[in-house]
Coordinates of C-alpha atoms in Angstrom, one line a residue:
M1086 CA 3.3 22.7 -0.5
P1087 CA 0.3 21.1 -1.5
V1088 CA -2.5 21.5 0.8
Y1089 CA -4.2 18.0 1.2
K1090 CA -8.2 17.6 0.8
A1091 CA -9.7 14.4 1.5
P1092 CA -11.1 13.1 -1.8
L1093 CA -14.5 12.3 -0.2
R1094 CA -16.5 12.5 -3.0
D1095 CA -14.3 9.9 -5.2
M1096 CA -14.3 7.7 -2.0
K1097 CA -17.9 7.6 -1.3
F1098 CA -18.5 7.0 -5.1
L1099 CA -16.3 3.8 -5.3
L1100 CA -17.8 2.7 -1.9
N1101 CA -21.6 3.2 -2.3
E1102 CA -21.8 3.1 -6.2
V1103 CA -19.3 1.1 -7.6
F1104 CA -18.7 -1.7 -5.1
D1105 CA -21.8 -1.5 -3.1
Y1106 CA -20.1 -1.3 0.4
P1107 CA -23.5 -0.9 2.2
K1108 CA -24.7 -4.2 1.2
H1109 CA -21.2 -5.6 1.6
Y1110 CA -21.1 -4.4 5.3
A1111 CA -24.7 -5.7 5.9
S1112 CA -23.4 -9.2 5.0
L1113 CA -20.7 -9.2 7.5
A1114 CA -21.0 -10.1 11.3
C1115 CA -19.0 -7.2 11.9
G1116 CA -20.7 -4.8 9.8
E1117 CA -23.9 -4.1 11.8
N1118 CA -22.6 -0.8 13.0
A1119 CA -21.0 0.1 9.7
T1120 CA -24.2 1.8 8.4
P1121 CA -23.9 4.3 5.7
D1122 CA -24.6 7.1 8.0
I1123 CA -21.8 5.9 10.5
V1124 CA -19.3 5.2 7.6
D1125 CA -20.1 8.7 6.2
A1126 CA -19.5 10.4 9.7
I1127 CA -16.2 8.5 10.1
L1128 CA -14.9 9.4 6.8
T1129 CA -15.7 13.2 7.3
E1130 CA -14.1 13.3 10.8
C1131 CA -11.3 11.5 9.5
G1132 CA -11.0 13.7 6.7
K1133 CA -10.9 16.9 8.9
F1134 CA -8.2 15.4 11.1
C1135 CA -5.9 14.7 8.2
E1136 CA -6.7 17.9 6.7
E1137 CA -6.4 20.1 9.7
V1138 CA -3.9 18.3 12.1
V1139 CA -1.7 15.7 10.1
G1140 CA -1.4 17.3 6.8
P1141 CA 0.1 20.6 7.9
L1142 CA 3.1 18.4 9.8
N1143 CA 4.2 16.9 6.4
Q1144 CA 6.5 19.6 5.2
V1145 CA 7.8 20.5 9.0
G1146 CA 8.5 16.8 9.6
D1147 CA 10.6 16.6 6.6
E1148 CA 12.5 19.7 7.2
E1149 CA 13.0 18.8 10.9
G1150 CA 13.3 15.0 10.8
C1151 CA 13.7 12.9 13.9
K1152 CA 16.5 13.4 16.4
F1153 CA 18.7 10.8 17.7
D1154 CA 20.5 11.2 21.0
N1155 CA 22.0 8.4 23.0
G1156 CA 19.6 5.8 22.2
E1157 CA 16.6 8.1 22.4
V1158 CA 14.5 9.4 19.5
T1159 CA 12.6 12.7 19.3
T1160 CA 10.0 13.2 16.4
P1161 CA 9.5 16.6 14.8
K1162 CA 7.6 19.3 16.3
G1163 CA 4.0 18.9 16.6
F1164 CA 4.0 15.0 15.9
K1165 CA 3.4 13.9 19.6
E1166 CA 0.5 16.2 20.1
A1167 CA -0.9 15.2 16.6
Y1168 CA -0.5 11.4 18.0
N1169 CA -2.3 12.4 21.2
Q1170 CA -5.2 13.5 19.3
F1171 CA -5.2 10.5 17.1
V1172 CA -5.1 8.4 20.2
M1173 CA -7.9 10.4 21.9
G1174 CA -10.0 10.0 18.7
G1175 CA -9.9 6.3 19.1
W1176 CA -8.6 6.0 15.4
Q1177 CA -5.9 3.1 16.2
G1178 CA -8.8 0.7 17.2
L1179 CA -11.3 1.5 14.5
S1180 CA -11.2 -2.0 13.1
A1181 CA -9.9 -3.8 15.9
P1182 CA -12.0 -6.6 18.0
E1183 CA -14.5 -5.0 20.6
A1184 CA -12.7 -7.5 23.3
F1185 CA -9.5 -5.6 23.1
G1186 CA -11.0 -2.2 23.1
G1187 CA -11.6 -1.5 19.4
Q1188 CA -14.6 -0.4 17.5
G1189 CA -14.9 -3.6 15.8
L1190 CA -15.6 -2.4 12.5
P1191 CA -14.7 -4.1 9.2
A1192 CA -10.9 -4.3 8.4
S1193 CA -11.6 -2.2 5.1
M1194 CA -12.6 0.8 7.4
G1195 CA -9.0 0.9 8.7
L1196 CA -7.8 1.0 5.2
L1197 CA -9.9 4.2 4.4
K1198 CA -8.6 5.7 7.3
Q1199 CA -4.9 4.6 6.3
E1200 CA -5.3 6.3 3.0
M1201 CA -6.5 9.6 4.1
M1202 CA -3.8 9.7 6.8
G1203 CA -0.9 8.3 4.5
T1204 CA -1.9 10.8 1.8
A1205 CA -1.7 13.7 4.2
N1206 CA 1.4 12.7 5.8
W1207 CA 3.0 9.3 5.2
S1208 CA 5.6 9.5 7.8
F1209 CA 3.3 10.3 10.6
S1210 CA 1.1 7.3 9.3
M1211 CA 3.8 5.0 9.4
Y1212 CA 3.8 4.9 13.2
P1213 CA 0.2 3.8 13.9
G1214 CA 0.7 1.8 10.5
L1215 CA 3.5 -0.6 12.0
S1216 CA 1.4 -1.1 14.9
L1217 CA -1.6 -2.4 12.9
G1218 CA 0.6 -5.3 11.8
A1219 CA 1.9 -6.2 15.1
M1220 CA -1.7 -6.3 16.3
N1221 CA -2.8 -8.6 13.5
T1222 CA 0.0 -10.9 13.9
I1223 CA -0.7 -11.3 17.8
Y1224 CA -4.3 -11.6 17.2
L1225 CA -4.0 -14.5 14.6
H1226 CA -1.1 -16.4 16.2
G1227 CA -0.6 -15.2 20.0
S1228 CA -1.6 -17.1 22.8
E1229 CA -4.6 -15.8 24.9
E1230 CA -2.3 -14.4 27.7
Q1231 CA -0.4 -12.6 24.6
K1232 CA -3.5 -11.1 23.4
Q1233 CA -4.6 -10.0 26.8
T1234 CA -1.3 -8.5 27.5
Y1235 CA -0.6 -6.5 24.4
L1236 CA -3.7 -6.2 22.3
V1237 CA -5.5 -3.7 24.8
P1238 CA -2.6 -0.9 24.6
L1239 CA -1.8 -1.8 21.1
T1240 CA -5.6 -1.0 20.4
E1241 CA -5.7 2.0 22.5
G1242 CA -2.3 3.5 20.7
T1243 CA -0.6 3.9 24.0
W1244 CA 1.8 1.3 22.9
G1245 CA 3.4 1.0 19.4
G1246 CA 4.4 -2.1 17.3
T1247 CA 7.3 -3.0 14.6
M1248 CA 8.3 -5.8 12.7
C1249 CA 11.9 -6.7 13.0
L1250 CA 13.2 -9.0 9.9
T1251 CA 16.1 -7.3 8.3
E1252 CA 19.6 -7.7 9.3
P1253 CA 22.9 -6.2 8.0
Q1254 CA 23.6 -9.2 6.0
C1255 CA 20.3 -10.0 4.5
G1256 CA 17.4 -8.1 3.2
T1257 CA 14.6 -10.1 1.4
D1258 CA 16.7 -13.4 1.7
L1259 CA 15.6 -14.0 5.4
G1260 CA 17.0 -17.6 5.2
Q1261 CA 20.3 -15.7 6.3
V1262 CA 18.9 -14.5 9.7
K1263 CA 21.4 -14.7 12.5
T1264 CA 19.6 -13.3 15.5
K1265 CA 19.6 -16.0 18.3
A1266 CA 16.8 -16.9 20.6
E1267 CA 18.2 -18.9 23.7
P1268 CA 15.6 -20.6 25.9
Q1269 CA 15.2 -20.0 29.4
A1270 CA 13.9 -21.8 32.5
D1271 CA 10.9 -19.5 32.7
G1272 CA 9.8 -20.4 29.2
S1273 CA 10.9 -17.1 27.7
Y1274 CA 13.9 -16.4 25.6
K1275 CA 17.1 -14.3 25.4
I1276 CA 17.1 -12.4 22.0
T1277 CA 20.6 -11.3 20.7
G1278 CA 21.3 -9.6 17.3
T1279 CA 21.1 -6.5 15.2
K1280 CA 18.0 -5.5 13.1
I1281 CA 18.1 -2.8 10.4
F1282 CA 15.7 -0.6 8.4
I1283 CA 13.3 -0.8 11.3
S1284 CA 10.5 1.6 10.9
S1285 CA 9.1 3.1 14.3
G1286 CA 11.9 1.3 16.0
E1287 CA 12.2 4.0 18.6
H1288 CA 10.4 7.2 19.2
D1289 CA 8.6 9.3 21.7
L1290 CA 4.9 8.9 20.7
T1291 CA 4.0 5.9 22.9
E1292 CA 4.9 4.5 26.2
N1293 CA 6.0 1.1 25.2
I1294 CA 7.1 -0.4 21.7
V1295 CA 6.2 -4.2 21.1
H1296 CA 8.8 -5.5 18.5
I1297 CA 7.9 -8.6 16.6
V1298 CA 11.4 -10.1 15.8
L1299 CA 12.4 -13.1 13.8
A1300 CA 15.2 -15.1 15.3
R1301 CA 16.8 -18.7 15.5
L1302 CA 16.4 -21.0 18.2
P1303 CA 19.4 -23.5 19.0
D1304 CA 20.0 -26.4 16.7
A1305 CA 17.1 -24.8 14.4
P1306 CA 17.0 -26.0 10.6
K1307 CA 19.3 -24.0 8.5
G1308 CA 17.5 -21.5 5.9
T1309 CA 13.8 -19.9 6.2
R1310 CA 12.6 -23.4 7.8
G1311 CA 14.6 -22.7 11.1
I1312 CA 13.0 -19.2 11.9
S1313 CA 10.8 -18.5 14.9
L1314 CA 8.9 -15.3 15.8
F1315 CA 9.0 -13.5 19.2
I1316 CA 7.6 -10.7 20.9
V1317 CA 10.2 -8.5 22.4
P1318 CA 8.9 -5.2 24.1
K1319 CA 11.0 -2.1 24.8
F1320 CA 9.6 -2.3 28.5
L1321 CA 8.5 -5.7 30.1
P1322 CA 4.9 -5.5 30.9
D1323 CA 4.4 -5.5 34.8
A1324 CA 2.1 -7.6 36.8
N1325 CA -0.8 -5.0 36.3
G1326 CA -0.1 -5.0 32.3
G1327 CA 1.5 -1.6 32.6
V1328 CA 5.1 -0.5 31.8
G1329 CA 7.7 -2.3 33.8
E1330 CA 11.3 -2.6 33.6
R1331 CA 13.3 -1.6 30.5
N1332 CA 14.3 -4.8 28.3
G1333 CA 17.6 -5.1 26.7
V1334 CA 16.7 -3.7 23.1
S1335 CA 17.8 -0.3 22.2
C1336 CA 18.2 1.8 19.2
G1337 CA 21.7 2.2 17.8
S1338 CA 21.4 4.7 15.2
L1339 CA 18.7 6.5 12.8
E1340 CA 19.3 5.9 9.1
K1341 CA 20.0 9.0 7.1
K1342 CA 17.4 8.7 4.2
M1343 CA 16.3 10.1 1.0
G1344 CA 12.8 10.7 2.0
I1345 CA 10.1 10.0 4.8
K1346 CA 12.5 11.7 7.4
A1347 CA 10.0 12.1 10.1
S1348 CA 9.7 8.4 10.1
A1349 CA 12.5 7.0 12.5
T1350 CA 14.1 4.1 10.6
C1351 CA 16.2 2.6 13.0
V1352 CA 19.3 0.0 13.9
M1353 CA 17.9 -2.0 16.5
N1354 CA 20.3 -4.0 18.9
F1355 CA 19.0 -6.9 21.0
D1356 CA 21.4 -7.8 23.8
D1357 CA 20.0 -10.5 25.8
A1358 CA 16.4 -9.0 25.6
T1359 CA 13.7 -11.1 27.0
G1360 CA 11.4 -12.3 24.2
F1361 CA 8.4 -14.4 24.2
L1362 CA 7.6 -17.1 21.4
I1363 CA 4.6 -16.7 19.1
G1364 CA 3.5 -19.0 17.2
P1365 CA 5.1 -22.7 16.8
E1366 CA 8.8 -23.1 16.9
N1367 CA 10.5 -22.5 13.2
Q1368 CA 7.5 -21.5 11.6
G1369 CA 8.0 -17.6 12.2
L1370 CA 8.0 -17.0 8.6
E1371 CA 4.6 -18.3 8.2
C1372 CA 3.4 -16.3 11.2
M1373 CA 5.3 -13.1 9.8
F1374 CA 3.4 -13.3 6.5
T1375 CA 0.4 -12.1 8.3
F1376 CA 2.4 -9.0 9.0
M1377 CA 4.0 -8.6 5.8
N1378 CA 0.9 -9.1 3.8
T1379 CA -0.5 -6.3 5.8
A1380 CA 2.5 -4.1 5.3
R1381 CA 2.5 -4.8 1.6
I1382 CA -1.3 -3.9 1.2
G1383 CA -0.4 -0.8 3.5
T1384 CA 2.5 0.3 1.2
S1385 CA 0.4 0.1 -2.0
I1386 CA -1.7 2.7 -0.5
Q1387 CA 1.2 5.0 -0.5
G1388 CA 1.6 4.7 -4.3
V1389 CA -2.3 5.9 -4.5
G1390 CA -1.5 8.7 -1.8
A1391 CA 1.5 10.0 -3.8
A1392 CA -0.6 10.0 -6.8
E1393 CA -3.2 12.1 -5.1
L1394 CA -1.3 14.5 -3.3
S1395 CA 0.8 15.3 -6.1
Y1396 CA -2.0 15.7 -8.4
Q1397 CA -3.9 17.9 -6.0
G1398 CA -0.8 20.2 -6.0
A1399 CA -0.2 19.9 -9.7
L1400 CA -3.7 20.8 -10.6
E1401 CA -4.0 23.9 -8.5
Y1402 CA -0.8 25.0 -10.0
A1403 CA -1.8 24.3 -13.4
K1404 CA -4.8 26.4 -13.3
D1405 CA -3.0 29.4 -11.7
R1406 CA 0.4 29.3 -13.5
R1407 CA 0.5 31.3 -16.8
S1408 CA 2.8 30.6 -19.6
M1409 CA 2.6 31.1 -23.5
R1410 CA -0.5 30.6 -25.3
A1411 CA -2.3 27.5 -26.2
L1412 CA -1.3 26.1 -29.7
S1413 CA -5.3 26.1 -30.6
G1414 CA -5.5 29.8 -29.7
K1415 CA -5.8 32.2 -26.9
K1416 CA -8.0 30.6 -24.1
E1417 CA -7.7 33.6 -21.7
P1418 CA -7.5 36.5 -24.0
D1419 CA -7.6 39.2 -21.3
Q1420 CA -4.4 37.6 -19.2
I1421 CA -1.0 37.9 -20.2
A1422 CA -0.8 34.3 -21.0
D1423 CA -3.1 31.2 -20.9
S1424 CA -2.9 29.1 -17.9
L1425 CA -0.8 25.7 -17.9
I1426 CA -3.8 23.5 -17.9
H1427 CA -4.9 24.7 -21.4
H1428 CA -1.7 22.9 -22.8
A1429 CA -2.1 19.4 -24.2
D1430 CA 1.0 18.2 -22.6
V1431 CA 0.3 19.2 -19.2
R1432 CA -3.1 17.8 -19.6
R1433 CA -1.3 14.5 -20.5
M1434 CA 0.4 14.6 -17.0
L1435 CA -2.5 15.9 -14.9
L1436 CA -4.7 13.2 -16.5
T1437 CA -2.1 10.4 -15.9
Q1438 CA -2.0 11.4 -12.2
K1439 CA -5.8 11.5 -12.0
A1440 CA -6.1 8.3 -13.8
I1441 CA -3.6 6.7 -11.5
A1442 CA -4.8 7.9 -8.3
E1443 CA -8.6 7.1 -8.9
G1444 CA -7.8 3.8 -10.7
G1445 CA -5.6 2.8 -7.8
R1446 CA -8.0 3.8 -5.3
A1447 CA -10.6 1.6 -6.7
M1448 CA -8.1 -1.3 -6.9
L1449 CA -7.6 -0.9 -3.0
Y1450 CA -11.4 -0.8 -2.4
Y1451 CA -11.8 -3.9 -4.5
A1452 CA -9.1 -5.8 -2.5
A1453 CA -10.4 -4.2 0.9
R1454 CA -13.9 -6.2 0.4
L1455 CA -11.8 -9.6 0.0
A1456 CA -10.0 -8.8 3.0
D1457 CA -13.2 -8.2 5.1
H1458 CA -14.1 -11.9 4.2
M1459 CA -11.0 -13.1 4.9
V1460 CA -10.7 -11.6 8.5
E1461 CA -14.3 -12.6 9.3
G1462 CA -13.4 -16.4 8.2
H1463 CA -10.4 -16.1 10.6
E1464 CA -12.8 -14.8 13.3
Q1465 CA -15.6 -17.3 12.7
G1466 CA -12.9 -20.2 12.7
D1467 CA -14.0 -20.7 9.1
T1468 CA -10.6 -21.9 7.8
K1469 CA -12.1 -22.9 4.6
K1470 CA -13.4 -19.3 3.8
A1471 CA -10.4 -17.6 5.3
E1472 CA -8.1 -19.6 2.8
S1473 CA -10.1 -19.1 0.0
Y1474 CA -10.3 -15.1 0.3
D1475 CA -6.8 -15.2 1.4
D1476 CA -5.7 -16.8 -1.8
K1477 CA -7.8 -14.3 -3.8
L1478 CA -6.1 -11.3 -1.9
G1479 CA -3.0 -13.2 -2.2
F1480 CA -2.9 -13.0 -6.0
L1481 CA -3.8 -9.3 -5.9
T1482 CA -1.1 -8.1 -3.3
P1483 CA 2.0 -8.2 -5.3
I1484 CA 0.2 -6.4 -8.2
L1485 CA -1.1 -3.8 -5.7
K1486 CA 2.1 -3.2 -4.0
G1487 CA 4.3 -3.5 -7.0
F1488 CA 2.3 -1.9 -9.7
L1489 CA 0.5 0.9 -7.6
T1490 CA 3.9 1.9 -6.0
E1491 CA 5.7 2.3 -9.4
M1492 CA 2.8 4.0 -10.9
G1493 CA 2.6 6.2 -7.7
F1494 CA 6.3 7.3 -8.1
E1495 CA 5.6 8.3 -11.8
A1496 CA 2.4 10.5 -10.9
A1497 CA 4.8 11.9 -8.3
N1498 CA 7.5 12.8 -10.9
H1499 CA 4.6 14.2 -13.0
G1500 CA 3.5 16.6 -10.4
A1501 CA 7.1 18.1 -10.3
Q1502 CA 7.4 18.5 -14.1
V1503 CA 3.9 20.2 -14.2
F1504 CA 5.5 22.9 -11.9
G1505 CA 8.7 23.3 -13.9
G1506 CA 11.5 24.5 -12.2
H1507 CA 9.5 25.4 -9.2
G1508 CA 8.9 21.6 -8.8
Y1509 CA 12.4 21.2 -7.9
I1510 CA 12.3 23.8 -5.1
R1511 CA 11.7 22.6 -1.6
E1512 CA 9.1 25.1 -0.6
H1513 CA 6.5 23.9 -3.1
G1514 CA 6.5 20.2 -1.6
M1515 CA 6.4 18.5 -4.9
E1516 CA 9.8 17.1 -4.6
Q1517 CA 9.3 16.0 -1.1
I1518 CA 6.5 13.6 -2.6
I1519 CA 9.0 12.2 -5.0
R1520 CA 11.5 11.5 -2.2
D1521 CA 9.0 10.2 0.2
T1522 CA 7.5 7.8 -2.4
K1523 CA 10.8 6.5 -3.9
I1524 CA 10.8 4.1 -0.6
A1525 CA 7.5 2.6 -1.5
V1526 CA 9.0 0.6 -4.4
L1527 CA 11.7 -0.6 -2.3
Y1528 CA 10.6 -1.7 1.0
E1529 CA 8.3 -4.6 2.0
G1530 CA 9.8 -6.3 -1.0
T1531 CA 11.0 -4.4 -4.0
T1532 CA 9.1 -4.4 -7.3
G1533 CA 11.2 -7.5 -8.6
I1534 CA 10.5 -9.5 -5.5
Q1535 CA 6.9 -8.7 -5.8
A1536 CA 6.9 -9.6 -9.6
L1537 CA 8.6 -13.0 -8.6
D1538 CA 6.1 -13.7 -6.0
L1539 CA 3.2 -13.0 -8.7
L1540 CA 4.7 -15.1 -11.5
G1541 CA 6.7 -17.6 -10.1
R1542 CA 4.8 -18.5 -6.8
K1543 CA 1.5 -17.3 -6.9
V1544 CA 0.6 -17.9 -10.4
L1545 CA 2.9 -20.8 -11.6
L1546 CA 4.1 -22.7 -8.7
M1547 CA 1.0 -22.8 -6.3
T1548 CA -1.8 -22.5 -8.8
Q1549 CA -0.3 -23.7 -12.4
G1550 CA -2.1 -20.5 -13.9
G1551 CA -5.2 -21.0 -12.0
A1552 CA -4.8 -17.6 -10.1
V1553 CA -4.9 -15.8 -13.5
R1554 CA -7.8 -17.8 -15.0
E1555 CA -10.1 -17.4 -11.9
F1556 CA -9.6 -13.6 -11.9
T1557 CA -9.8 -13.2 -15.6
L1558 CA -13.1 -15.2 -15.4
T1559 CA -14.6 -12.4 -13.1
V1560 CA -13.2 -9.6 -15.5
A1561 CA -14.6 -11.3 -18.5
N1562 CA -17.9 -12.0 -16.9
F1563 CA -18.2 -8.5 -16.1
A1564 CA -17.1 -7.2 -19.7
R1565 CA -19.8 -9.4 -21.7
K1566 CA -22.5 -7.7 -19.7
Q1567 CA -21.2 -4.4 -20.9
L1568 CA -21.2 -5.3 -24.4
T1569 CA -24.9 -4.1 -25.1
N1570 CA -24.2 -0.6 -23.8
K1571 CA -22.6 1.6 -26.3
R1572 CA -21.0 3.8 -23.7
T1573 CA -19.1 0.8 -22.2
R1574 CA -18.8 -1.4 -25.2
P1575 CA -15.1 -0.2 -26.2
F1576 CA -13.8 -1.0 -22.6
A1577 CA -15.6 -4.4 -22.5
L1578 CA -14.3 -5.4 -26.0
E1579 CA -10.7 -4.3 -24.8
L1580 CA -11.1 -6.2 -21.6
L1581 CA -12.2 -9.6 -23.1
K1582 CA -9.1 -9.3 -25.6
L1583 CA -6.9 -8.6 -22.4
T1584 CA -8.3 -11.4 -20.4
A1585 CA -7.6 -14.0 -23.3
Q1586 CA -3.8 -12.3 -24.0
W1587 CA -3.3 -12.6 -20.1
N1588 CA -4.0 -16.5 -19.9
A1589 CA -2.0 -17.1 -23.3
L1590 CA 0.9 -15.4 -21.9
T1591 CA 0.7 -17.2 -18.7
V1592 CA 0.9 -20.5 -20.6
R1593 CA 3.6 -19.5 -22.7
L1594 CA 5.9 -18.6 -19.9
M1595 CA 4.8 -21.8 -18.3
L1596 CA 6.2 -23.7 -21.2
A1597 CA 9.3 -21.4 -21.5
A1598 CA 10.2 -22.1 -17.8
R1599 CA 10.4 -25.8 -18.6
K1600 CA 13.5 -25.2 -20.9
D1601 CA 15.1 -22.1 -19.5
R1602 CA 14.5 -21.4 -15.6
D1603 CA 16.0 -17.7 -16.2
A1604 CA 12.7 -17.3 -18.0
I1605 CA 10.8 -16.6 -14.8
S1606 CA 12.9 -14.2 -13.6
A1607 CA 13.5 -12.4 -16.6
A1608 CA 9.8 -11.9 -17.5
A1609 CA 8.7 -11.2 -13.9
Y1610 CA 8.5 -7.5 -13.9
D1611 CA 7.0 -7.1 -17.1
F1612 CA 4.4 -9.7 -16.2
L1613 CA 3.4 -7.7 -12.9
M1614 CA 3.1 -4.6 -14.9
Y1615 CA 1.3 -6.1 -17.5
S1616 CA -1.0 -7.4 -14.8
G1617 CA -1.3 -4.1 -13.1
Y1618 CA -2.4 -2.3 -16.1
V1619 CA -5.2 -5.0 -17.1
T1620 CA -6.4 -4.9 -13.5
M1621 CA -6.7 -1.2 -13.2
A1622 CA -8.4 -1.3 -16.7
Y1623 CA -11.1 -3.4 -15.2
M1624 CA -11.4 -0.8 -12.3
W1625 CA -11.9 2.1 -14.7
A1626 CA -14.5 -0.2 -16.9
R1627 CA -16.5 -0.5 -13.5
Q1628 CA -16.2 3.0 -12.6
A1629 CA -17.5 4.1 -16.6
S1630 CA -20.3 1.4 -16.3
V1631 CA -21.7 3.1 -13.0
A1632 CA -21.0 6.6 -14.5
A1633 CA -22.8 5.7 -17.9
S1634 CA -25.8 4.3 -16.1
S1635 CA -26.2 7.1 -13.6
L1636 CA -26.1 9.4 -16.6
A1637 CA -28.7 7.4 -18.6
S1638 CA -31.2 7.1 -15.5
G1639 CA -30.6 10.4 -13.9
E1640 CA -30.5 8.6 -10.6
G1641 CA -26.9 9.0 -9.5
S1642 CA -26.0 10.4 -6.2
E1643 CA -23.2 12.7 -7.9
S1644 CA -23.6 15.4 -10.6
E1645 CA -23.3 15.2 -14.3
E1646 CA -20.0 16.8 -14.3
F1647 CA -18.6 14.1 -11.9
Y1648 CA -19.9 11.1 -14.2
N1649 CA -18.8 12.7 -17.4
A1650 CA -15.3 13.2 -15.6
K1651 CA -15.3 9.4 -14.9
L1652 CA -16.0 8.5 -18.5
A1653 CA -13.5 10.9 -19.9
T1654 CA -10.7 9.5 -17.5
A1655 CA -11.5 6.2 -18.5
E1656 CA -11.4 7.0 -22.1
F1657 CA -8.0 8.7 -21.5
Y1658 CA -6.7 5.6 -19.6
Y1659 CA -7.7 3.1 -22.1
E1660 CA -6.3 5.1 -25.1
R1661 CA -3.2 6.6 -23.5
L1662 CA -2.0 4.4 -20.6
L1663 CA -3.4 0.9 -21.1
P1664 CA -1.5 0.4 -24.7
R1665 CA 1.8 0.3 -22.3
A1666 CA 0.8 -3.3 -21.4
Q1667 CA 1.4 -4.5 -24.8
S1668 CA 5.0 -3.4 -24.6
H1669 CA 5.3 -5.4 -21.5
A1670 CA 3.6 -8.4 -23.2
T1671 CA 6.3 -8.2 -26.0
S1672 CA 9.2 -7.8 -23.3
M1673 CA 8.1 -10.7 -21.2
L1674 CA 8.4 -13.1 -24.2
S1675 CA 11.7 -11.7 -25.4
P1676 CA 14.3 -14.5 -25.0
T1677 CA 16.6 -14.3 -21.8
S1678 CA 19.8 -14.3 -23.8
N1679 CA 19.7 -10.8 -24.4
L1680 CA 19.8 -10.4 -20.4
M1681 CA 22.3 -13.3 -19.5
Q1682 CA 24.8 -13.7 -22.5
L1683 CA 26.8 -10.7 -21.4
D1684 CA 29.7 -11.8 -19.0
A1685 CA 29.6 -10.0 -15.9
E1686 CA 33.4 -8.8 -16.2
A1687 CA 32.2 -7.3 -19.9
M1688 CA 29.4 -5.4 -18.2
A1689 CA 31.9 -2.1 -18.1
F1690 CA 35.3 -1.3 -19.4
T1691 CA 36.8 1.5 -17.3
S1692 CA 40.6 0.8 -17.8

């Protein structure tokens, strides 16, 4: 089983040298306490908690799974004790407002915590992770009374949260939601319906669970315009804000899943359950997008976490396992065979994992800075600022979720491949990472849905290509500054070519869509993957720039070996992985006829 080690050196390199988080935090109203010393202490302590408490439960949780008995769910051995330590450490409220018992640190600090927890044990991290989305939704859209009632226990971690969207007859198409909400004389509503695939829907970790539920009011408009959002707690709060009487919500069963078996994925039944409207009537989907975007960014962490954990396991195995001799000659003549790490094809897989993990982490930290500004805009009532950064983040969100989870799954497969046959055996833990990670490309919107959101909604419909132009301008301005440095010039030249191509592809697809509506759906996946490869190239160029500068000046905080490794990995990414972008560019311009001309009845001939 891979033994998780928090990648603190790489995290601090990105925070302090690549993205200058100390200066960033100093510019935020909530960043006063996020000093370099405090941030360093938090990262160190969180790393220890994940290494010593959360990580060791990963394989145990997979083997034991959650247990269901007459509506009650029991988490695997050790989970409740670990969660109690999580609560006692105040980790849930790290980035929550001080007014509700949180520490008031920037939102990005929560992302750093989530990355370490999720990499160490994704199933465990989902329980508090779902609560964060509920907290954000209530904070932004709830009434003052709702905030006072729910945010304090959610911030403490003594209560948990969920989001209840999907129903048996609909997944992504939420316009088909049938759950009903009947108004009551006291201002509450009676919620009736069934929701499926509800993560953390029922468990034994918290004393109450707050469900954020999509439902329809009587005579509501059809489709997505007629959906409202409700708070439906497992136990109704009593007069003192504590746990009161049991509500009409229960777990009907647990899903039998491929992976993340220690995460309770529930079928939830609402039988005249008391609920409370949050936000305006029939605008539930707009309010829920707060939750959904939070969850999608959180899911992208799973891709990076899978790449990191699988890489850590594969790297150690490749150093220790001996097989054959390197083609270039004996590397360890005193041993019976050379270590796997001396074989070029094994290096290909390891470096792919490393490039994905470290490049993906950089993408997350870049986006986290935008999230900090967006949250600050909301808190200060600066609508213009909040919307501006929300738009910037909204463009990147489908790229982060779609691309990073696909790449994380690829990296997890490489990890098992490095192990050979042993990678297929459960005791080594590599196949668990594959199973756990597969869900990341499916929930919170499949890769195809993310691709349609990126190309169809964010790029073409909402901005007519403006989102791409704005982002590529930022990339191009950076690249031009690197042209005078011989170490970074090759990266800069390639980036400049790619930014021009990205805009040209966008225009061509926009023109194609005028003649063929299927053109967008046919091109969306390739457009997303192309966008992901270019965005990661930008992140690797930024890391290479800092590494080259530090080596030249001798003033960096890291070792020469560390900076040289960054440059070498950047070269690997540009020369081995980035060329994939061109195949996606070719495919996205391919005519839709090769997808749509075959009649559905002619797809297979079985009789």
